[in-house]
Short mmCIF file of C-alpha atoms and ligand atoms in Angstrom, two decimals:
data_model
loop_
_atom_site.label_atom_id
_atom_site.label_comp_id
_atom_site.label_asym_id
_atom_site.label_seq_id
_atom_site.Cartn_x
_atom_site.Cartn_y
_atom_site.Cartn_z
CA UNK E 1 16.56 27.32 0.02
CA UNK E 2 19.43 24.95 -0.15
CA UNK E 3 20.02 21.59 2.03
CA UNK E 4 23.09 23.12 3.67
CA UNK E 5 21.39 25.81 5.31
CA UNK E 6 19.02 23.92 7.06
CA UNK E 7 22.06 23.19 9.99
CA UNK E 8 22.30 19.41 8.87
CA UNK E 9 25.84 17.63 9.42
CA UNK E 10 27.97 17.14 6.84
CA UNK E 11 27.76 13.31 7.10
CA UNK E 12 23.90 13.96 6.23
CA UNK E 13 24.29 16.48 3.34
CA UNK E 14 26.94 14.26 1.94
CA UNK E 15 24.34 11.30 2.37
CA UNK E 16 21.67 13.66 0.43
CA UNK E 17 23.65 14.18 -2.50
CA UNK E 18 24.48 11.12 -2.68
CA UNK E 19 20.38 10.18 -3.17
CA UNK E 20 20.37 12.60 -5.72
CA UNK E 21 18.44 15.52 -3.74
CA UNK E 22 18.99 19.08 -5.30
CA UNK E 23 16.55 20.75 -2.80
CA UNK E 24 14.49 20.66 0.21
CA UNK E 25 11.05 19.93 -0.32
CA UNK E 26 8.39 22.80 1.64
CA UNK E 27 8.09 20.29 4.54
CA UNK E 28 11.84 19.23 4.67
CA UNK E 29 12.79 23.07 4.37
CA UNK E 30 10.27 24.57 7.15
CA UNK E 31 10.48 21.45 9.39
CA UNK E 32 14.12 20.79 9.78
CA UNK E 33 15.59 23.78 11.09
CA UNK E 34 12.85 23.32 14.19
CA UNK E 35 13.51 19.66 14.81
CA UNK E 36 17.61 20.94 15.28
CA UNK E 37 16.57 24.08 17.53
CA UNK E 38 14.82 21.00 19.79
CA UNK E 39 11.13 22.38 19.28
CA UNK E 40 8.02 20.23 19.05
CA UNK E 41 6.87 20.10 15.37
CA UNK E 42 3.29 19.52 14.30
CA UNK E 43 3.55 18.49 10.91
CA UNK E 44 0.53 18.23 8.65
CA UNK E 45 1.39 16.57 5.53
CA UNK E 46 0.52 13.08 3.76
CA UNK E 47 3.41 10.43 2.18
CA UNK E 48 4.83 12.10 -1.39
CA UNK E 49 5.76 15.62 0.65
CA UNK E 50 9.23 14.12 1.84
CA UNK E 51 7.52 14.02 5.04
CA UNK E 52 10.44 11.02 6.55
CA UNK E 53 13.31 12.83 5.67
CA UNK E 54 11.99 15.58 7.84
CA UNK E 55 12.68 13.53 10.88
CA UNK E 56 15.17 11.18 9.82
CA UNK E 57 17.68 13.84 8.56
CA UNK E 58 17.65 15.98 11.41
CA UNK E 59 17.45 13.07 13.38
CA UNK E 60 20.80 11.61 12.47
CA UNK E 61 22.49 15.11 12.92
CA UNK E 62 21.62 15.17 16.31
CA UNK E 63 22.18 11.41 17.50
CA UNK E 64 26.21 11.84 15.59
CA UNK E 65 26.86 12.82 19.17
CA UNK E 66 26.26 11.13 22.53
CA UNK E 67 25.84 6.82 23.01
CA UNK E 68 23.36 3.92 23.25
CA UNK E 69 22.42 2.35 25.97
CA UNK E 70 21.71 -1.47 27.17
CA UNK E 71 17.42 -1.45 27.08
CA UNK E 72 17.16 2.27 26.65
CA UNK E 73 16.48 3.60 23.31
CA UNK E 74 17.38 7.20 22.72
CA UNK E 75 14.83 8.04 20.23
CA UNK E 76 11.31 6.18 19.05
CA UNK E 77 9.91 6.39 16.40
CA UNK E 78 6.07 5.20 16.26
CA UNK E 79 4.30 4.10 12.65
CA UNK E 80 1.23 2.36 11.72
CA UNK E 81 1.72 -0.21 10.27
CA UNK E 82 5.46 -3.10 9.69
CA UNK E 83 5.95 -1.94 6.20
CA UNK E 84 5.73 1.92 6.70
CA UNK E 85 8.48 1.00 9.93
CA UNK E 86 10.66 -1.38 7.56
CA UNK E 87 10.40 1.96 5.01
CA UNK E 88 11.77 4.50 7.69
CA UNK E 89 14.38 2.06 8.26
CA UNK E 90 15.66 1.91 4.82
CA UNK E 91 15.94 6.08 5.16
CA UNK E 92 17.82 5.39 8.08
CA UNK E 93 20.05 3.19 5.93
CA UNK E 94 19.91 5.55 3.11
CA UNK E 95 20.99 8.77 4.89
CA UNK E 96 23.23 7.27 7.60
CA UNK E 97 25.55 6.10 5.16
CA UNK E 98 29.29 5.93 6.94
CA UNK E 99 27.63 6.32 10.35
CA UNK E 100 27.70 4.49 13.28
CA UNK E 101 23.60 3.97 13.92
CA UNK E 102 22.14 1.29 15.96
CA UNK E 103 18.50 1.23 13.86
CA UNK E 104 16.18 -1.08 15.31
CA UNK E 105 12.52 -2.36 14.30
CA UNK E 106 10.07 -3.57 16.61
CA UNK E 107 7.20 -4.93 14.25
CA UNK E 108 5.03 -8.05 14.57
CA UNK E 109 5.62 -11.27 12.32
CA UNK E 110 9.51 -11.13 13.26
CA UNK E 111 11.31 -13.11 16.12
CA UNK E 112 10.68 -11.90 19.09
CA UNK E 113 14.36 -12.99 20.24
CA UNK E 114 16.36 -11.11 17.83
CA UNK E 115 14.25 -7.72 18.34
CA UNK E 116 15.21 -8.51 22.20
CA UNK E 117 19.27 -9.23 21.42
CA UNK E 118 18.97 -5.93 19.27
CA UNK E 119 17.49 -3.91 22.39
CA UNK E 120 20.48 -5.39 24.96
CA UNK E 121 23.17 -4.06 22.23
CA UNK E 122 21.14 -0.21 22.76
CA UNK E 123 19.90 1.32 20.25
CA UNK E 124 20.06 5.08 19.03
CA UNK E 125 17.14 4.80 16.87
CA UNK E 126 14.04 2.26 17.75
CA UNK E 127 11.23 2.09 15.26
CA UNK E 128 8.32 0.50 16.73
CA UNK E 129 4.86 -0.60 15.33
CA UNK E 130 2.51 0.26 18.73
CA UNK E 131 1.35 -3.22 19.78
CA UNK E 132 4.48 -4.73 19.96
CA UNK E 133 6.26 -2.10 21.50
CA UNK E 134 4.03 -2.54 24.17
CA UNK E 135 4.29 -6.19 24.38
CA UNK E 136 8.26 -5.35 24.85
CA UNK E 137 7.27 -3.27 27.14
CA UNK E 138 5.17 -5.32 29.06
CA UNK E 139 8.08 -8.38 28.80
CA UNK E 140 10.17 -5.55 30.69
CA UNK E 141 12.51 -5.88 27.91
CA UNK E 142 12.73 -2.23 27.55
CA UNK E 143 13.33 0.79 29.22
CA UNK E 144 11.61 4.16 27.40
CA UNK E 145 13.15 6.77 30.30
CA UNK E 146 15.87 7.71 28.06
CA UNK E 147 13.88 8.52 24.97
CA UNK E 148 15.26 11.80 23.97
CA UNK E 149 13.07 12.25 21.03
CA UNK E 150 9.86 10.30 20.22
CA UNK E 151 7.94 10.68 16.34
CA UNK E 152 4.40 9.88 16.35
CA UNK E 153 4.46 9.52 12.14
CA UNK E 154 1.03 9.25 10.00
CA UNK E 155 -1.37 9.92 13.10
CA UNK E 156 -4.96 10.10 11.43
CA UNK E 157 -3.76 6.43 10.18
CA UNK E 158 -2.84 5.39 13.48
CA UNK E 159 -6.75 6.70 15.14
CA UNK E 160 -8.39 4.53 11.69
CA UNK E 161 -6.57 1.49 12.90
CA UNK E 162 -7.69 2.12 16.41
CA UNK E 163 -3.92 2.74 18.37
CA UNK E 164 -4.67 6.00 19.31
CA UNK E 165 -5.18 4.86 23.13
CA UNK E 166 -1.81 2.54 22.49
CA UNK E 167 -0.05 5.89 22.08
CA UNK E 168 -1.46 7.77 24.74
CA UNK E 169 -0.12 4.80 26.88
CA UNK E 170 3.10 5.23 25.13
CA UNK E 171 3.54 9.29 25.33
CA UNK E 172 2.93 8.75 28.87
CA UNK E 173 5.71 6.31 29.02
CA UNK E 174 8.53 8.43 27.97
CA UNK E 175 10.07 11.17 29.84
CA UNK E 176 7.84 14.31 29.80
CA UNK E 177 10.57 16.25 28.67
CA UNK E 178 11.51 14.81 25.84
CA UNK E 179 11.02 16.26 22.00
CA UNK E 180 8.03 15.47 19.88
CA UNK E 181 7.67 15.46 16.36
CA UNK E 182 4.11 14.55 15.52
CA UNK E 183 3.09 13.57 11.45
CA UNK E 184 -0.43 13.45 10.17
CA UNK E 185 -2.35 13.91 7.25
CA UNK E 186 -5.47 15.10 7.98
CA UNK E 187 -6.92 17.20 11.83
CA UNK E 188 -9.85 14.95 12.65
CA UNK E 189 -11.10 16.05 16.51
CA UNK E 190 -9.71 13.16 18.33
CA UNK E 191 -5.75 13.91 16.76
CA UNK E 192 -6.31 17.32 17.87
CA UNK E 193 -7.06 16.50 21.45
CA UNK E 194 -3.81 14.03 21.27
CA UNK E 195 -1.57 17.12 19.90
CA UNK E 196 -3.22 19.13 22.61
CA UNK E 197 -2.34 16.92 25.22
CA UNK E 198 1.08 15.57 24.28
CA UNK E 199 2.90 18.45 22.47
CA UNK E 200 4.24 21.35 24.01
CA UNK E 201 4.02 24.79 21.97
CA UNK E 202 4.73 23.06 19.11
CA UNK E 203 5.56 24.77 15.52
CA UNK E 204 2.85 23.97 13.27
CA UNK E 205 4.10 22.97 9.59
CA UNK E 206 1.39 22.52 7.30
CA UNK E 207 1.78 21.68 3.45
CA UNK E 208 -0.33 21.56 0.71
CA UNK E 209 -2.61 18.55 0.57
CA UNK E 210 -3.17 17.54 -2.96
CA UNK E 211 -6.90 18.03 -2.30
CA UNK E 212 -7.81 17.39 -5.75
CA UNK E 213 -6.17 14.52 -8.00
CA UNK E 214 -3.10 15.64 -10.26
CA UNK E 215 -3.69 16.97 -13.23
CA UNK E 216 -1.30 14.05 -14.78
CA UNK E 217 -3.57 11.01 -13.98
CA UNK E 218 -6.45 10.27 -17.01
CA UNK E 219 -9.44 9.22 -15.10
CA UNK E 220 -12.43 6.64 -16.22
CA UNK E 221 -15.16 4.61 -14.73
CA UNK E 222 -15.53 1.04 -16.23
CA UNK E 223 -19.26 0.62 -15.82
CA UNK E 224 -19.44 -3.49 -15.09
CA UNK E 225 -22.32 -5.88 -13.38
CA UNK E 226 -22.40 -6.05 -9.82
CA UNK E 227 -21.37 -10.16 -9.14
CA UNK E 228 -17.54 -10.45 -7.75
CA UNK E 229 -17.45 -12.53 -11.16
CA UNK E 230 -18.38 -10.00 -13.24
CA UNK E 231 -16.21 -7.66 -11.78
CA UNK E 232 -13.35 -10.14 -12.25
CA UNK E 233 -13.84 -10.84 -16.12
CA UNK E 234 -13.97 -6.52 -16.65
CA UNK E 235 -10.70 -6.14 -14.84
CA UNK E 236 -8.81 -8.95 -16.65
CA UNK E 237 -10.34 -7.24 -19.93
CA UNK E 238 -9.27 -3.92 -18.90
CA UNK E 239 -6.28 -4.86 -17.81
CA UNK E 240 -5.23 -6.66 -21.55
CA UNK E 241 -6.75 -4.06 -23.23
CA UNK E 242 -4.30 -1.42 -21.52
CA UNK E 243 -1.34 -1.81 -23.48
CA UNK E 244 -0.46 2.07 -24.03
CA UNK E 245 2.58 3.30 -21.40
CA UNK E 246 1.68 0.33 -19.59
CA UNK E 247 4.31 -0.56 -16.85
CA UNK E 248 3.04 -1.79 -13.82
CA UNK E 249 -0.31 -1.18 -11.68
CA UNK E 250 -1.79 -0.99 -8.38
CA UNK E 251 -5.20 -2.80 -7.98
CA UNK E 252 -7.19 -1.74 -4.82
CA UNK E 253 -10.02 -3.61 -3.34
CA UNK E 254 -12.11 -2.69 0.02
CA UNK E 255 -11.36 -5.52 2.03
CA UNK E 256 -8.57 -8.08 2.37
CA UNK E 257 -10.72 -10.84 1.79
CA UNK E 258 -11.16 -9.80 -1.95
CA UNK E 259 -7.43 -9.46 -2.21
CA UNK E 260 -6.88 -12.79 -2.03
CA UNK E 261 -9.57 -13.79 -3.87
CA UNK E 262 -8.78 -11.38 -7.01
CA UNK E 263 -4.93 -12.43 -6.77
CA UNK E 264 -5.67 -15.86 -6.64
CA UNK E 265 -7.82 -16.04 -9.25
CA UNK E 266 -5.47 -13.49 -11.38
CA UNK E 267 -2.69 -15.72 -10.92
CA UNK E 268 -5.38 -18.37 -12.37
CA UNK E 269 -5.50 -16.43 -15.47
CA UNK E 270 -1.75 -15.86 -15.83
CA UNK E 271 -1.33 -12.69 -14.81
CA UNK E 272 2.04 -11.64 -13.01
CA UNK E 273 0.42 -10.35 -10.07
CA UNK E 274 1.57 -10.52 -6.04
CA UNK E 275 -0.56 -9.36 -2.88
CA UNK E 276 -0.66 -7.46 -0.29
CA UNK E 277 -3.00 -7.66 3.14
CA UNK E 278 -2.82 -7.75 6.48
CA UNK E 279 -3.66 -11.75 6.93
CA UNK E 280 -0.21 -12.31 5.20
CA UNK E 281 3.00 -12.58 7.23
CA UNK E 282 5.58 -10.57 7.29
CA UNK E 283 8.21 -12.16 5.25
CA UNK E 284 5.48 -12.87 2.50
CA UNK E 285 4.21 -9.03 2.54
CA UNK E 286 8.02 -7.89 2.29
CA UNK E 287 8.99 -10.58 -0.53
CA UNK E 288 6.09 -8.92 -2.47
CA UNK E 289 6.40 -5.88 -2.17
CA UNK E 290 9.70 -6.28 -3.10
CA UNK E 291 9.54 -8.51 -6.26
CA UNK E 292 6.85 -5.39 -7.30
CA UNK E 293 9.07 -2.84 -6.40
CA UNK E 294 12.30 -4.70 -8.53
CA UNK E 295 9.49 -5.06 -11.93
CA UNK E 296 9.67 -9.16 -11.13
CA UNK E 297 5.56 -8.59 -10.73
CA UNK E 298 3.56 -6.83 -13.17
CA UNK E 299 0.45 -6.09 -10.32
CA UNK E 300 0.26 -5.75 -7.06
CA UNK E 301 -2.99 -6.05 -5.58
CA UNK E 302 -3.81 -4.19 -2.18
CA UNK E 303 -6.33 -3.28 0.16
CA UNK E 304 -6.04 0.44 1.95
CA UNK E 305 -4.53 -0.21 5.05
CA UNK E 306 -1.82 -2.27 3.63
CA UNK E 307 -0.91 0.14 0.85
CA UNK E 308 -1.29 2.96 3.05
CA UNK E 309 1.98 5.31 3.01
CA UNK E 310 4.18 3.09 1.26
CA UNK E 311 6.06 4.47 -1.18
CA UNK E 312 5.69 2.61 -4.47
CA UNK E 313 7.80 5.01 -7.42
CA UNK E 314 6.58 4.82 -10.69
CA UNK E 315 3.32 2.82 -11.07
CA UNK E 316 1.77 3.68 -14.40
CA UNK E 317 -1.44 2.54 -13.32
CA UNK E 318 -4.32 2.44 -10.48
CA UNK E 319 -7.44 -0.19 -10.86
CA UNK E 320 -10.18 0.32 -8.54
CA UNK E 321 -11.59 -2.85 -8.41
CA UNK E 322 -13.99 -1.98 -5.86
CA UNK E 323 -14.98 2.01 -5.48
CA UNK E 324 -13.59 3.21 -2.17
CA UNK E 325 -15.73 3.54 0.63
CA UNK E 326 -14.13 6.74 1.86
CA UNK E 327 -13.79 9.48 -1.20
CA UNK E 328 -10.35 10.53 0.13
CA UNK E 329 -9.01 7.00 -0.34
CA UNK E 330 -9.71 7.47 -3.54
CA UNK E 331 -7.55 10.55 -4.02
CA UNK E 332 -4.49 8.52 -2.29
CA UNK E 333 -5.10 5.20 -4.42
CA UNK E 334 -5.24 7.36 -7.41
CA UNK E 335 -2.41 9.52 -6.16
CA UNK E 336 -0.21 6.08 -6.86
CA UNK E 337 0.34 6.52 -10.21
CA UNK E 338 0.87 10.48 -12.10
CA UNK E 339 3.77 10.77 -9.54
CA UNK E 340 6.58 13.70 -10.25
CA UNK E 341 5.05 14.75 -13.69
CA UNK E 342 4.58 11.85 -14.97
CA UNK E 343 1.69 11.00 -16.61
CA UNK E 344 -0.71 7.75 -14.86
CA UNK E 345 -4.19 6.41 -15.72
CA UNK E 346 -6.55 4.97 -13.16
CA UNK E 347 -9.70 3.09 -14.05
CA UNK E 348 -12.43 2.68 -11.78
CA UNK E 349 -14.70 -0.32 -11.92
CA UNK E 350 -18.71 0.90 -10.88
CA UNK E 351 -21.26 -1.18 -10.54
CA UNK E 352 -25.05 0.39 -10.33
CA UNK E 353 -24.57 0.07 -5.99
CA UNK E 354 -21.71 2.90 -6.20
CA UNK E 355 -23.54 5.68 -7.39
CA UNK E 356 -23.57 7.43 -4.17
CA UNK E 357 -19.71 6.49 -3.71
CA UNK E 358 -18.61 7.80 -7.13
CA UNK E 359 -20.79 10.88 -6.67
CA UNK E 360 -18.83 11.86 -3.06
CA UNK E 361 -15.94 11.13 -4.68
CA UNK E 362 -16.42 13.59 -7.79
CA UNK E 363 -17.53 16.23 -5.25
CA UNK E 364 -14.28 16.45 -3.31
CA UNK E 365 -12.16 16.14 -6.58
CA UNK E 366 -14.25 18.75 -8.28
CA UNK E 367 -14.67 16.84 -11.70
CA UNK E 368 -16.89 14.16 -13.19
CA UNK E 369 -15.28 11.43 -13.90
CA UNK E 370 -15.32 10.31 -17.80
CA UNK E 371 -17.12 6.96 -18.52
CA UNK E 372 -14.43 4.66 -20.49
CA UNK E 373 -15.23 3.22 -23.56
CA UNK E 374 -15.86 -0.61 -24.09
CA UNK E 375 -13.09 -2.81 -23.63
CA UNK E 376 -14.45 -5.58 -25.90
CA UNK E 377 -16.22 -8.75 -25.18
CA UNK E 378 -15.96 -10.80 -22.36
CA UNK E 379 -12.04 -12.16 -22.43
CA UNK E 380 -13.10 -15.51 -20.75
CA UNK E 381 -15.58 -17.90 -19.32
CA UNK E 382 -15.57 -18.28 -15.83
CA UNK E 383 -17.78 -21.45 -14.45
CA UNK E 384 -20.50 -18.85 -12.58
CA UNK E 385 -21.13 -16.84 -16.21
CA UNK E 386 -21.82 -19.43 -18.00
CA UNK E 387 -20.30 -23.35 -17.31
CA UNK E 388 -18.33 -24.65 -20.21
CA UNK E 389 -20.46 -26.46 -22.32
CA UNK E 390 -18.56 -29.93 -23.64
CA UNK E 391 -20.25 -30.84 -27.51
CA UNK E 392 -20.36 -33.88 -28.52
CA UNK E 393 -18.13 -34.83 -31.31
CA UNK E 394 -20.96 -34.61 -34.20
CA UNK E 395 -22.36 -31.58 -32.86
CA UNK E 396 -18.42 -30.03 -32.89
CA UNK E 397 -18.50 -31.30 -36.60
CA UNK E 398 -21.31 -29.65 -37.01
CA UNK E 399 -20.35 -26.39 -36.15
CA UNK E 400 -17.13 -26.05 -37.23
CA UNK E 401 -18.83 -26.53 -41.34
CA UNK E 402 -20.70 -23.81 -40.05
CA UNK E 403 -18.14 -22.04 -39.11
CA UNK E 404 -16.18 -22.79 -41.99
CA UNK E 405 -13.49 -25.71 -41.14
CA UNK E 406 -10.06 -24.06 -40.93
CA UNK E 407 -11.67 -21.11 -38.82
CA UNK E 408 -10.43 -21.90 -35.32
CA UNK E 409 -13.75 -22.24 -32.94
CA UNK E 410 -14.37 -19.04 -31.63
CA UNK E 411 -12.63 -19.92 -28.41
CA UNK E 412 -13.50 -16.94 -25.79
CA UNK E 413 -12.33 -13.96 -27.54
CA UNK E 414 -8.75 -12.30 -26.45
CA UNK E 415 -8.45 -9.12 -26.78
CA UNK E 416 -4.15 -7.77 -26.98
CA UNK E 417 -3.19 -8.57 -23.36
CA UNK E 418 -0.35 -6.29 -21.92
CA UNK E 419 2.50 -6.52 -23.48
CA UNK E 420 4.41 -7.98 -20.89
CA UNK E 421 2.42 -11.01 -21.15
CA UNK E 422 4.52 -13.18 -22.94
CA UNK E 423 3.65 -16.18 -24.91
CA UNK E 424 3.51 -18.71 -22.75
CA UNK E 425 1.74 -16.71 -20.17
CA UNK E 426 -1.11 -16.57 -22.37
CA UNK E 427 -1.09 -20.28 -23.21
CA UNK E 428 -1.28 -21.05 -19.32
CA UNK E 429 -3.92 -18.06 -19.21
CA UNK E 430 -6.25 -19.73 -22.05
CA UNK E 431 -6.17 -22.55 -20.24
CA UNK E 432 -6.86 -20.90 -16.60
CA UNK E 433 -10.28 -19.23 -18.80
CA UNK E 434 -11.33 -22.16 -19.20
CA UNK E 435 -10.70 -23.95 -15.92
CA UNK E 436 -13.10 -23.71 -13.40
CA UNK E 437 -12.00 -20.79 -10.56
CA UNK E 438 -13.26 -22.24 -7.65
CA UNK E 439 -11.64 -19.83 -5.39
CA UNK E 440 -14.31 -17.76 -4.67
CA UNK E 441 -17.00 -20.88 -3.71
CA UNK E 442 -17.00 -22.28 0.07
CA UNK E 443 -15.14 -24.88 0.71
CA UNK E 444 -18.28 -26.98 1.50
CA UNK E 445 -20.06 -26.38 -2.07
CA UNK E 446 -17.32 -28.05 -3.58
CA UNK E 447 -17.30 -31.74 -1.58
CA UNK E 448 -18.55 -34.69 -3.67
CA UNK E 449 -22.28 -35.22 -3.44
CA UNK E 450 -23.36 -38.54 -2.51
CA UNK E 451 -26.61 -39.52 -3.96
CA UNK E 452 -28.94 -42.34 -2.70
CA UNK E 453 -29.89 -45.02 -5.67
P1 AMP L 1 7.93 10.48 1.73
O1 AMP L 1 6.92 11.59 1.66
O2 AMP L 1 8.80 10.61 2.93
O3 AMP L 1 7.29 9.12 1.63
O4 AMP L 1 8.92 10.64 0.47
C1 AMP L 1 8.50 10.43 -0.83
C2 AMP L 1 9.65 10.25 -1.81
O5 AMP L 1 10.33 11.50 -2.00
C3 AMP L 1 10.72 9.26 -1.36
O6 AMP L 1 10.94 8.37 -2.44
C4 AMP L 1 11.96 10.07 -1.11
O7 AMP L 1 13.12 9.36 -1.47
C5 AMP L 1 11.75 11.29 -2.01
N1 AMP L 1 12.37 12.53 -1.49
C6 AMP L 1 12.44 12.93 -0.21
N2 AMP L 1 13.04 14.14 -0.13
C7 AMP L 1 13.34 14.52 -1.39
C8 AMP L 1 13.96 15.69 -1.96
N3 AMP L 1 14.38 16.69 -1.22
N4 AMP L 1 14.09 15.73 -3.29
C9 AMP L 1 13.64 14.72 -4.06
N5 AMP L 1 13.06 13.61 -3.60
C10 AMP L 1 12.89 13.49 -2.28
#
């Protein structure tokens, strides 16, 4: 099947040529025609299936006719979380090329005032993250009786985050007759009961979940000790020891604590690295995800939820840094990288308390998961391994005859770091080694000690 028999406007197939789209993908092809005869769609489908131009294609075609107005939104749009909004706003940009849209984006960490000057102007298209559509809401700010068309997008997302009672509030808000199109990835019991309630005979259009990890991606556990340290030292070493098709990479890590402790203590090191969790703002999250996006950052370290559904293009590699708690997050981390037939690597760093984690995981992708080789010897001292130890002069003399005098002093040994680590990044990053990363000690371990004479 071809774009231009799906019943799209012109406008919008001239707008998908332009991105370079030959055809339809299975969701785009089965869901589109329904969304333009008015029905309710239940789409089941995860990001990577073309799942947003679903809606925002057939969206456009319809909202070419009729007008804003003042406080009254003519279709919503619901998402999870500010970057997966801010993402459905760029395909708004993308395919409305040449049209007259008012997009707007209702998300936390932005002025409150400028959201609320958008919403006077009307808007055809409002793109809302729940909370603070509510707290617009609430404000009376906004009016949702003339919401024609309302997309609840990545669902099953929405219930893990806890909003699923936000958008009951929020179906119950709009008019009863409007259209639904409803996204998720996965049917737990409690989505169910929300499609139950809130669609009405709804066309179900369900495509393939990549239940088991491509076929491009080369898996392998890195088998490492179980301190945060430890784990630190094996990643850097992994990381300069992966020099073959190496681009960029995802690192993922359980909680958003760790995030900003691993990219602190990465930038420590010299690595090119930016990061992403929910404790940052919003400018800071967009700035870099951006510079990753544009190649101006070689890593991009995430947790879950704040990689969830974003669509990163070519990332030549995934890093586990911690082993997932769920087994499916491990499919979608992994599912980062191998992306359109290309070929991806993920390595996953175990420690002897995942065993039960790695074993769920290799039962749902049907495979064991190869053990990697050794990546070396330890790249680096870090003060909790083992604290630098200062020689005294003589005892330096001493060594270095040992040693044999021109032989440099076997300084911690570097294996090839990527090769996008230029020079001076590993001068600064011999020097971080050897520095001592505080950043993972409490604040109060590190005041002066007074001692009584
Ligand atoms: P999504 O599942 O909506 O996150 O889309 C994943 C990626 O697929 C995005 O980068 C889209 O630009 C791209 N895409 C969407 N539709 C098509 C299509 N018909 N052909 C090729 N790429 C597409």
């Amino acid at each position: 099947m071809s774009f231009s028999q799906l019943g799209l406007s012109d406008k919008v197939l001239a707008a998908v040529k332009a991105a370079g789209y030959e055809n339809p993908t299975p969701i785009q092809s089965e869901a589109i025609p329904h969304v333009l005869a008015r029905r309710d769609v239940l789409g089941i489908a995860q990001t990577g299936t073309g799942k947003t131009a679903a809606f925002t294609l057939p969206m456009i075609t319809m909202l070419e006719t009729g007008r804003a107005r003042a406080r009254m939104p003519r279709t919503l749009i619901l998402e999870p979380t500010r970057e997966l909004a801010a993402q459905v706003q760029e395909n708004f940009e993308k395919y409305g090329v040449g049209q007259k849209l008012n997009v707007a984006l209702l998300i936390g960490g932005v002025s409150f005032d400028d959201q609320d000057a958008k919403l006077t102007r009307g808007v055809d298209v409002l793109i809302a993250t729940p909370g603070r559509l509510l707290d617009h809401f609430e404000r009376g700010r906004l009016l949702l009786t003339g919401v024609e068309l309302l997309v609840i997008d990545e669902a099953d997302r929405m219930l893990d985050m806890g909003f699923i009672p936000d958008i009951e509030r929020i179906c119950k808000l709009v008019p009863f007759t409007r259209q639904t199109l409803f996204f998720t990835a996965t049917m737990p019991a409690e989505i169910r009961r929300v499609t139950e309630q809130f669609l009405s005979s709804p066309v179900k259009v369900e495509v393939a979940k990549p239940a088991t990890a491509a076929a491009t991606i080369t898996q392998q556990l890195v088998k490492c000790g179980r301190e945060p340290h430890e784990k630190r030292e094996m990643l850097r070493r992994v990381i300069r020891n992966t020099t073959e098709n190496f681009k960029n990479a995802i690192i993922f890590c359980n909680r958003k604590r760790e995030v900003a402790l691993l990219h602190r203590s990465l930038v420590k090191h010299g690595f090119n690295a930016v990061a992403l969790h929910g404790d940052m703002d919003q400018p800071a999250r967009m700035a870099a995800l951006d510079k990753f996006r544009k190649g101006e950052a070689d890593l991009l370290i995430a947790s879950d939820v704040a990689a969830r559904g974003l669509d990163i293009p070519d990332v030549s590699h995934v890093f586990n840094f911690d082993v997932p708690f769920h087994a499916d997050d491990y499919v979608h981390r992994i599912g980062r990288t191998g992306r359109a037939g290309k070929s991806g690597t993920a390595y996953t760093i175990v420690t002897s308390a995942d065993q039960k984690a790695v074993a769920a995981i290799e039962k749902l992708i049907g495979q064991q998961i190869p053990v990697a080789p050794s990546f070396g010897k330890p790249d680096s001292v870090e003060p909790e391994e083992a604290p630098v130890r200062t020689e005294r002069p003589r005892e330096r003399q001493r060594g270095e005859r040992r040693r044999g005098s021109h032989s440099p002093a076997p300084t911690a040994a570097s294996p090839a770091p990527v090769a996008r680590i230029d020079q001076a990044r590993r001068r600064q990053q011999t020097a971080a080694d050897l520095e001592p990363d505080h950043s993972h000690l409490p604040a109060f371990l590190l005041r002066p000690v007074r001692v009584k004479a």
